[in-house]
Short mmCIF file of N, CA and C in Angstrom, two decimals:
data_model
loop_
_atom_site.label_atom_id
_atom_site.label_comp_id
_atom_site.label_asym_id
_atom_site.label_seq_id
_atom_site.Cartn_x
_atom_site.Cartn_y
_atom_site.Cartn_z
N MET A 1 96.92 93.35 109.88
CA MET A 1 96.24 92.46 109.00
C MET A 1 95.60 93.63 107.93
N ALA A 2 95.61 93.26 106.87
CA ALA A 2 94.47 94.19 105.66
C ALA A 2 93.35 94.49 106.64
N THR A 3 92.44 95.58 106.49
CA THR A 3 91.53 95.42 106.66
C THR A 3 90.52 96.07 105.19
N SER A 4 91.01 96.61 104.42
CA SER A 4 89.70 96.74 103.24
C SER A 4 90.65 96.81 102.11
N VAL A 5 90.86 95.91 101.15
CA VAL A 5 91.56 95.45 100.06
C VAL A 5 90.57 95.38 99.05
N THR A 6 91.06 96.36 97.81
CA THR A 6 90.52 96.51 96.95
C THR A 6 91.29 96.25 95.48
N LEU A 7 90.29 96.20 94.38
CA LEU A 7 90.87 96.31 92.97
C LEU A 7 90.68 97.46 92.13
N GLN A 8 91.87 97.96 91.96
CA GLN A 8 91.78 99.30 91.19
C GLN A 8 92.24 99.07 89.81
N ASP A 9 91.70 99.87 88.68
CA ASP A 9 92.47 99.80 87.50
C ASP A 9 93.76 100.69 87.29
N ILE A 10 94.57 100.62 86.58
CA ILE A 10 96.06 101.25 86.38
C ILE A 10 95.77 102.28 85.65
N THR A 11 95.98 103.31 85.94
CA THR A 11 95.59 104.68 84.88
C THR A 11 97.28 105.66 84.43
N ILE A 12 96.88 106.60 83.94
CA ILE A 12 98.16 107.30 84.07
C ILE A 12 98.22 108.01 84.99
N ASP A 13 97.28 108.26 86.11
CA ASP A 13 97.83 108.72 87.52
C ASP A 13 98.45 107.96 88.64
N ASN A 14 98.13 106.59 88.14
CA ASN A 14 98.89 105.85 89.20
C ASN A 14 99.76 104.69 89.01
N PHE A 15 100.06 104.83 87.88
CA PHE A 15 100.53 103.71 87.41
C PHE A 15 102.46 103.79 87.88
N GLU A 16 102.71 104.74 87.85
CA GLU A 16 104.02 104.91 88.55
C GLU A 16 104.44 104.45 89.73
N ARG A 17 103.49 104.38 90.84
CA ARG A 17 103.30 103.57 92.35
C ARG A 17 103.40 102.20 91.69
N PHE A 18 102.85 101.64 90.61
CA PHE A 18 103.14 100.36 90.81
C PHE A 18 103.78 99.90 89.88
N MET A 19 104.94 100.66 89.44
CA MET A 19 105.81 99.96 88.40
C MET A 19 107.40 99.89 89.11
N ASP A 20 107.30 100.76 90.31
CA ASP A 20 108.60 101.10 91.71
C ASP A 20 108.28 99.72 92.68
N MET A 21 107.35 98.95 92.82
CA MET A 21 106.61 98.17 93.44
C MET A 21 108.30 96.70 93.45
N GLU A 22 108.24 96.23 94.36
CA GLU A 22 109.49 95.06 94.28
C GLU A 22 109.45 94.41 95.14
N LEU A 23 109.99 93.08 94.93
CA LEU A 23 109.92 91.51 95.35
C LEU A 23 111.08 91.81 96.35
N PRO A 24 111.12 91.07 97.86
CA PRO A 24 112.73 90.27 98.39
C PRO A 24 113.44 89.61 97.66
N GLU A 25 114.58 89.88 97.75
CA GLU A 25 115.48 89.24 96.93
C GLU A 25 115.20 87.98 96.17
N HIS A 26 115.04 87.17 97.42
CA HIS A 26 114.71 85.89 97.05
C HIS A 26 113.32 85.47 96.12
N GLN A 27 112.59 86.23 95.90
CA GLN A 27 111.36 86.32 95.24
C GLN A 27 111.45 86.41 93.55
N ARG A 28 112.73 87.45 93.58
CA ARG A 28 112.61 88.35 92.05
C ARG A 28 112.84 87.43 91.15
N ASP A 29 113.35 86.04 90.96
CA ASP A 29 113.33 84.95 90.43
C ASP A 29 111.96 84.90 89.72
N TYR A 30 111.17 84.86 90.80
CA TYR A 30 109.84 84.57 90.30
C TYR A 30 108.86 85.46 89.28
N LEU A 31 109.16 86.72 88.83
CA LEU A 31 108.14 87.35 88.35
C LEU A 31 108.87 88.21 87.67
N ASP A 32 108.65 88.61 86.37
CA ASP A 32 109.00 90.41 85.81
C ASP A 32 108.40 91.67 86.55
N SER A 33 109.57 92.04 86.31
CA SER A 33 108.73 93.63 86.71
C SER A 33 107.21 93.87 86.67
N ASN A 34 106.76 94.62 87.25
CA ASN A 34 105.74 95.31 87.08
C ASN A 34 105.39 96.07 85.78
N ALA A 35 106.63 96.92 85.37
CA ALA A 35 106.69 98.05 84.29
C ALA A 35 106.86 96.92 83.09
N VAL A 36 107.22 95.64 83.45
CA VAL A 36 107.08 94.95 81.48
C VAL A 36 105.77 94.63 81.79
N SER A 37 104.70 94.15 82.56
CA SER A 37 103.60 93.63 82.76
C SER A 37 102.85 94.93 81.89
N ILE A 38 103.18 96.19 83.04
CA ILE A 38 102.45 97.57 82.22
C ILE A 38 102.62 97.87 80.88
N ALA A 39 104.10 97.52 80.38
CA ALA A 39 104.07 97.81 79.19
C ALA A 39 103.14 96.87 77.87
N GLN A 40 103.41 95.63 78.69
CA GLN A 40 102.77 94.41 77.42
C GLN A 40 101.01 95.39 77.16
N SER A 41 100.68 95.39 78.64
CA SER A 41 99.39 95.92 78.61
C SER A 41 98.82 96.71 77.57
N LYS A 42 99.49 98.11 77.18
CA LYS A 42 99.58 98.43 76.19
C LYS A 42 99.55 98.22 74.98
N PHE A 43 100.16 96.92 74.54
CA PHE A 43 100.44 96.30 73.85
C PHE A 43 99.37 94.97 72.99
N TYR A 44 99.26 94.65 74.03
CA TYR A 44 98.19 92.92 74.20
C TYR A 44 97.17 93.99 74.40
N ASP A 45 95.70 93.76 73.74
CA ASP A 45 94.25 94.45 73.56
C ASP A 45 93.76 93.35 74.69
N ASP A 46 94.53 92.52 75.03
CA ASP A 46 93.44 91.29 75.89
C ASP A 46 94.15 91.04 77.29
N PHE A 47 94.86 92.36 77.44
CA PHE A 47 95.66 92.33 78.65
C PHE A 47 94.91 93.28 79.46
N VAL A 48 94.79 92.80 81.23
CA VAL A 48 93.90 93.91 82.03
C VAL A 48 95.03 93.81 83.17
N THR A 49 95.24 94.38 83.30
CA THR A 49 96.51 95.57 84.78
C THR A 49 95.10 95.87 86.07
N ARG A 50 95.64 95.72 87.26
CA ARG A 50 94.71 95.80 88.39
C ARG A 50 95.55 96.20 89.12
N GLY A 51 95.42 97.46 89.97
CA GLY A 51 96.38 97.48 90.95
C GLY A 51 95.61 97.09 92.29
N ILE A 52 96.61 96.78 93.26
CA ILE A 52 95.63 95.84 94.56
C ILE A 52 96.13 97.30 95.42
N TYR A 53 95.22 97.32 96.01
CA TYR A 53 95.10 98.62 96.95
C TYR A 53 94.79 97.98 98.68
N CYS A 54 95.03 98.41 99.65
CA CYS A 54 94.81 98.37 100.89
C CYS A 54 94.78 99.31 101.70
N ASP A 55 93.74 99.52 102.38
CA ASP A 55 93.32 100.66 103.00
C ASP A 55 93.52 101.91 102.02
N GLY A 56 93.22 102.12 100.84
CA GLY A 56 93.47 103.24 99.76
C GLY A 56 94.75 103.35 99.51
N GLU A 57 95.68 102.49 100.05
CA GLU A 57 97.15 102.42 99.35
C GLU A 57 97.24 101.54 98.63
N PRO A 58 97.88 102.30 97.63
CA PRO A 58 98.63 100.80 96.70
C PRO A 58 99.35 99.44 97.43
N ALA A 59 99.32 98.59 97.41
CA ALA A 59 99.63 97.44 97.80
C ALA A 59 100.52 96.36 96.71
N GLY A 60 100.28 96.48 95.31
CA GLY A 60 100.06 95.09 94.49
C GLY A 60 100.06 94.99 93.47
N PHE A 61 100.01 93.97 92.74
CA PHE A 61 99.57 94.27 91.23
C PHE A 61 99.21 93.18 90.68
N LEU A 62 98.43 93.06 89.75
CA LEU A 62 98.15 91.84 89.37
C LEU A 62 97.58 92.10 87.68
N LEU A 63 98.03 91.07 86.70
CA LEU A 63 98.03 91.41 84.98
C LEU A 63 96.95 90.08 84.69
N TYR A 64 96.02 89.96 84.27
CA TYR A 64 95.18 88.93 83.42
C TYR A 64 95.13 89.04 82.01
N ASP A 65 94.72 87.57 81.53
CA ASP A 65 94.24 87.97 80.01
C ASP A 65 93.32 87.61 79.64
N VAL A 66 92.25 88.50 79.28
CA VAL A 66 90.80 87.30 78.89
C VAL A 66 90.87 86.92 77.37
N ARG A 67 92.02 86.65 77.51
CA ARG A 67 91.81 85.11 75.85
C ARG A 67 93.11 84.79 75.76
N ALA A 68 93.13 83.60 76.57
CA ALA A 68 94.91 83.23 76.97
C ALA A 68 94.67 81.96 75.66
N GLU A 69 95.95 81.91 75.36
CA GLU A 69 96.53 81.03 74.40
C GLU A 69 95.51 81.28 73.28
N ASP A 70 94.60 82.51 73.05
CA ASP A 70 93.90 83.26 72.08
C ASP A 70 92.73 82.01 72.48
N VAL A 71 92.34 81.76 72.87
CA VAL A 71 90.58 81.30 73.43
C VAL A 71 90.10 81.93 74.12
N ASP A 72 89.04 82.13 73.17
CA ASP A 72 87.61 82.86 74.24
C ASP A 72 87.46 81.83 75.63
N GLY A 73 86.81 82.41 76.85
CA GLY A 73 87.08 81.99 77.69
C GLY A 73 87.46 81.42 78.77
N LEU A 74 88.85 81.19 78.34
CA LEU A 74 90.27 81.41 79.18
C LEU A 74 90.70 82.40 79.53
N TYR A 75 90.69 82.31 80.66
CA TYR A 75 91.06 83.77 81.80
C TYR A 75 93.02 83.08 81.91
N GLY A 76 93.86 84.02 81.84
CA GLY A 76 95.09 83.45 82.14
C GLY A 76 95.30 84.90 83.50
N ILE A 77 96.17 84.20 84.43
CA ILE A 77 96.51 85.24 85.50
C ILE A 77 98.08 85.21 85.25
N TYR A 78 98.83 86.05 84.75
CA TYR A 78 100.15 85.92 84.27
C TYR A 78 101.02 87.07 85.36
N ARG A 79 100.55 87.95 86.10
CA ARG A 79 101.37 88.49 87.39
C ARG A 79 100.57 88.54 88.46
N PHE A 80 101.09 88.08 89.73
CA PHE A 80 100.24 88.68 90.81
C PHE A 80 101.40 88.92 92.14
N MET A 81 101.43 90.01 92.52
CA MET A 81 102.47 90.52 93.52
C MET A 81 101.89 91.40 94.37
N VAL A 82 102.25 91.08 95.52
CA VAL A 82 102.15 92.01 96.51
C VAL A 82 103.65 92.82 96.79
N ASP A 83 103.40 94.17 97.03
CA ASP A 83 104.80 94.95 97.17
C ASP A 83 105.55 94.14 98.34
N PHE A 84 106.28 94.29 98.54
CA PHE A 84 107.51 93.66 99.60
C PHE A 84 107.25 94.14 100.81
N PRO A 85 107.07 95.56 101.16
CA PRO A 85 106.63 95.88 102.57
C PRO A 85 105.42 95.46 103.14
N GLN A 86 104.85 94.81 102.17
CA GLN A 86 102.92 95.24 102.47
C GLN A 86 102.61 93.50 102.58
N GLN A 87 103.86 92.85 102.60
CA GLN A 87 103.61 91.13 102.56
C GLN A 87 103.54 90.61 104.15
N GLY A 88 102.84 89.63 103.88
CA GLY A 88 102.72 88.74 105.58
C GLY A 88 101.31 89.70 106.10
N LYS A 89 100.26 89.79 105.22
CA LYS A 89 99.10 91.14 106.60
C LYS A 89 97.62 90.62 105.39
N GLY A 90 97.91 89.54 105.08
CA GLY A 90 96.74 89.02 104.20
C GLY A 90 95.73 89.73 102.95
N ILE A 91 96.96 90.65 102.60
CA ILE A 91 96.29 90.92 101.56
C ILE A 91 96.64 90.52 100.13
N GLY A 92 97.29 89.71 100.03
CA GLY A 92 97.31 88.61 99.15
C GLY A 92 95.99 88.14 99.00
N ARG A 93 95.89 87.17 99.84
CA ARG A 93 94.78 86.31 100.41
C ARG A 93 93.50 87.47 99.40
N LYS A 94 93.46 88.21 99.85
CA LYS A 94 91.59 89.32 99.90
C LYS A 94 91.89 89.32 97.94
N ALA A 95 92.80 90.03 97.84
CA ALA A 95 92.94 90.25 96.29
C ALA A 95 92.88 89.08 95.83
N MET A 96 93.23 87.83 96.12
CA MET A 96 93.05 86.99 94.69
C MET A 96 91.83 86.54 95.13
N ALA A 97 90.94 86.75 96.13
CA ALA A 97 89.49 86.18 96.36
C ALA A 97 88.69 86.90 95.50
N LEU A 98 88.85 88.25 95.62
CA LEU A 98 88.74 89.16 94.49
C LEU A 98 88.72 89.06 93.14
N LEU A 99 89.78 88.86 92.98
CA LEU A 99 89.99 88.68 91.37
C LEU A 99 89.34 87.43 91.19
N LEU A 100 89.36 86.11 91.51
CA LEU A 100 88.76 85.26 91.44
C LEU A 100 87.33 84.92 90.87
N ASP A 101 86.47 86.47 91.84
CA ASP A 101 85.35 86.56 92.39
C ASP A 101 84.90 87.54 90.42
N GLU A 102 85.67 88.31 90.36
CA GLU A 102 85.31 89.50 89.23
C GLU A 102 85.67 88.34 88.08
N LEU A 103 86.70 87.60 88.02
CA LEU A 103 86.92 86.61 86.89
C LEU A 103 85.45 85.99 86.81
N HIS A 104 85.35 84.97 88.10
CA HIS A 104 84.46 83.94 88.04
C HIS A 104 82.53 84.68 87.39
N ASN A 105 82.98 85.97 87.57
CA ASN A 105 81.54 86.67 86.59
C ASN A 105 81.28 87.24 85.61
N LYS A 106 82.53 87.01 84.81
CA LYS A 106 82.82 87.16 83.56
C LYS A 106 82.06 86.08 82.61
N PRO A 107 80.84 86.78 81.86
CA PRO A 107 80.36 85.65 81.24
C PRO A 107 80.41 84.39 80.32
N ASP A 108 81.62 85.10 80.22
CA ASP A 108 82.45 83.45 79.07
C ASP A 108 83.50 82.50 79.21
N VAL A 109 83.50 82.84 81.23
CA VAL A 109 84.48 82.47 81.45
C VAL A 109 84.62 80.81 81.67
N HIS A 110 84.93 80.01 81.17
CA HIS A 110 85.22 78.65 81.57
C HIS A 110 86.34 77.64 81.79
N ARG A 111 87.27 78.81 82.04
CA ARG A 111 88.48 78.12 82.71
C ARG A 111 89.37 79.49 83.24
N ILE A 112 90.27 79.12 84.18
CA ILE A 112 91.29 80.63 85.03
C ILE A 112 92.38 79.23 84.72
N ILE A 113 93.58 79.98 84.15
CA ILE A 113 94.46 79.53 84.48
C ILE A 113 95.74 80.52 85.11
N ILE A 114 96.83 80.09 85.79
CA ILE A 114 97.74 80.75 86.61
C ILE A 114 98.80 80.06 86.09
N TYR A 115 99.79 80.81 86.40
CA TYR A 115 101.38 80.60 85.66
C TYR A 115 102.69 80.71 87.22
N TYR A 116 103.44 80.06 87.11
CA TYR A 116 104.70 79.75 87.91
C TYR A 116 105.70 79.19 88.08
N LYS A 117 106.47 79.83 89.03
CA LYS A 117 108.00 78.94 88.86
C LYS A 117 107.88 77.76 89.38
N PRO A 118 108.25 76.51 88.61
CA PRO A 118 108.00 74.89 89.62
C PRO A 118 109.38 75.65 90.27
N GLY A 119 109.26 74.97 91.34
CA GLY A 119 110.06 74.91 92.66
C GLY A 119 109.29 76.25 93.93
N ASN A 120 108.28 77.26 93.23
CA ASN A 120 108.17 78.14 94.18
C ASN A 120 107.18 77.36 95.16
N ALA A 121 107.26 76.99 96.33
CA ALA A 121 106.21 76.26 96.89
C ALA A 121 105.49 77.01 97.47
N VAL A 122 105.93 78.47 97.90
CA VAL A 122 104.74 79.03 98.34
C VAL A 122 103.66 79.83 97.48
N ALA A 123 103.78 79.68 96.09
CA ALA A 123 102.70 79.96 95.39
C ALA A 123 102.28 78.69 94.86
N GLN A 124 103.03 77.84 94.69
CA GLN A 124 102.03 76.54 95.06
C GLN A 124 100.91 76.11 95.89
N ALA A 125 101.26 76.47 97.18
CA ALA A 125 100.56 76.12 98.22
C ALA A 125 99.35 77.36 98.65
N PHE A 126 99.75 78.82 97.80
CA PHE A 126 98.88 79.62 98.23
C PHE A 126 97.43 79.28 96.83
N TYR A 127 98.67 79.17 95.71
CA TYR A 127 96.84 78.58 94.56
C TYR A 127 96.57 77.70 95.10
N ARG A 128 96.39 76.67 95.44
CA ARG A 128 96.24 75.38 96.02
C ARG A 128 95.22 75.90 96.79
N SER A 129 95.49 76.70 98.13
CA SER A 129 94.41 76.82 98.76
C SER A 129 92.85 77.69 97.94
N PHE A 130 93.34 78.22 96.96
CA PHE A 130 92.09 78.70 96.00
C PHE A 130 91.36 77.82 94.96
N GLY A 131 91.80 76.48 94.98
CA GLY A 131 91.44 75.13 93.70
C GLY A 131 92.05 74.92 92.58
N PHE A 132 93.34 75.79 92.40
CA PHE A 132 94.03 75.53 91.44
C PHE A 132 94.94 74.04 91.51
N SER A 133 94.61 73.34 90.29
CA SER A 133 95.38 72.62 90.62
C SER A 133 96.23 72.38 89.18
N GLU A 134 97.77 71.83 89.16
CA GLU A 134 98.71 71.80 88.41
C GLU A 134 97.85 70.66 86.83
N CYS A 135 98.54 71.54 86.12
CA CYS A 135 97.91 70.20 85.46
C CYS A 135 98.77 70.37 83.83
N GLY A 136 100.30 71.44 83.92
CA GLY A 136 101.33 70.94 83.11
C GLY A 136 102.29 72.15 82.84
N ILE A 137 103.40 71.87 82.64
CA ILE A 137 104.54 73.18 82.52
C ILE A 137 104.34 73.69 81.08
N ASP A 138 104.68 74.58 80.87
CA ASP A 138 104.20 75.38 79.39
C ASP A 138 105.83 75.57 78.61
N ASP A 139 105.64 76.36 77.81
CA ASP A 139 106.62 76.09 76.82
C ASP A 139 107.97 76.84 77.39
N ASN A 140 107.85 77.69 78.43
CA ASN A 140 109.08 78.75 79.35
C ASN A 140 109.47 77.60 80.10
N GLY A 141 109.07 76.82 80.47
CA GLY A 141 109.13 75.72 81.78
C GLY A 141 107.98 76.35 83.10
N GLU A 142 107.12 77.35 82.54
CA GLU A 142 106.14 77.92 84.06
C GLU A 142 105.30 76.62 84.34
N MET A 143 104.84 76.21 84.91
CA MET A 143 103.98 75.43 86.10
C MET A 143 102.77 76.42 85.68
N ILE A 144 101.67 75.57 84.97
CA ILE A 144 100.37 75.79 84.76
C ILE A 144 99.27 74.86 85.69
N ALA A 145 98.85 76.09 86.77
CA ALA A 145 97.70 75.87 87.25
C ALA A 145 96.32 76.05 86.86
N GLU A 146 95.10 75.38 86.97
CA GLU A 146 94.24 76.08 86.47
C GLU A 146 92.91 75.86 87.75
N ILE A 147 91.61 76.58 87.31
CA ILE A 147 90.45 76.35 88.11
C ILE A 147 89.31 76.42 86.78
N ILE A 148 88.11 75.51 87.45
CA ILE A 148 86.92 75.53 86.41
C ILE A 148 86.25 76.37 87.35
N PRO A 149 85.81 77.24 87.09
CA PRO A 149 84.98 78.51 87.96
C PRO A 149 83.48 78.01 88.49
N SER A 150 83.01 76.86 88.40
CA SER A 150 81.75 75.96 88.52
C SER A 150 82.24 75.20 89.62
N ARG A 151 83.90 75.60 89.62
CA ARG A 151 84.34 74.66 90.93
C ARG A 151 84.94 75.25 92.17
N LEU A 152 85.02 76.75 91.84
CA LEU A 152 85.25 77.39 93.08
C LEU A 152 84.95 77.40 94.29
N PRO A 153 85.98 77.26 95.59
CA PRO A 153 85.50 77.33 96.81
C PRO A 153 85.10 78.54 96.83
N ASP A 154 84.09 78.61 97.97
CA ASP A 154 83.28 80.50 98.27
C ASP A 154 84.49 80.14 99.40
N GLN A 155 84.97 81.88 98.91
CA GLN A 155 86.31 82.57 99.86
C GLN A 155 85.41 83.46 100.86
N GLN A 156 85.98 83.94 101.52
CA GLN A 156 85.73 85.17 102.17
C GLN A 156 86.62 86.40 102.32
N VAL A 157 85.83 87.31 101.20
CA VAL A 157 86.77 88.56 101.20
C VAL A 157 86.78 89.08 102.17
#
């Protein structure tokens, strides 16, 4: 099991390690590559990339938007992944708790949304365990789930 999980900025010194991360074959249709997300973050000013570290080593990646749908206070989580060799160690659970804590502490946050492919039962159960509830399908056919920060359950990090 993971002992120490942290979220750190993606920088010129570490971005290549995150671009090379992979998912197992059965998960590859669920997410774009980290390289796409890192590139997007360089062109969309509201996108924030974070590296998930476990015991000081890169273990996953996430991307969120501080103005989803161009709405102040609406935070959108667009990518959340744990590198294939690191899956099953509790890293994702600790990283999501850290991310939700980070977003909950933003002074303008009023809603957090996350997107995933319908039929991804693992993602659905995972996000539900953090208090997300499904609220619709977007124009790209992805499920949208939301959480209102004032209703966030206490998570043990």
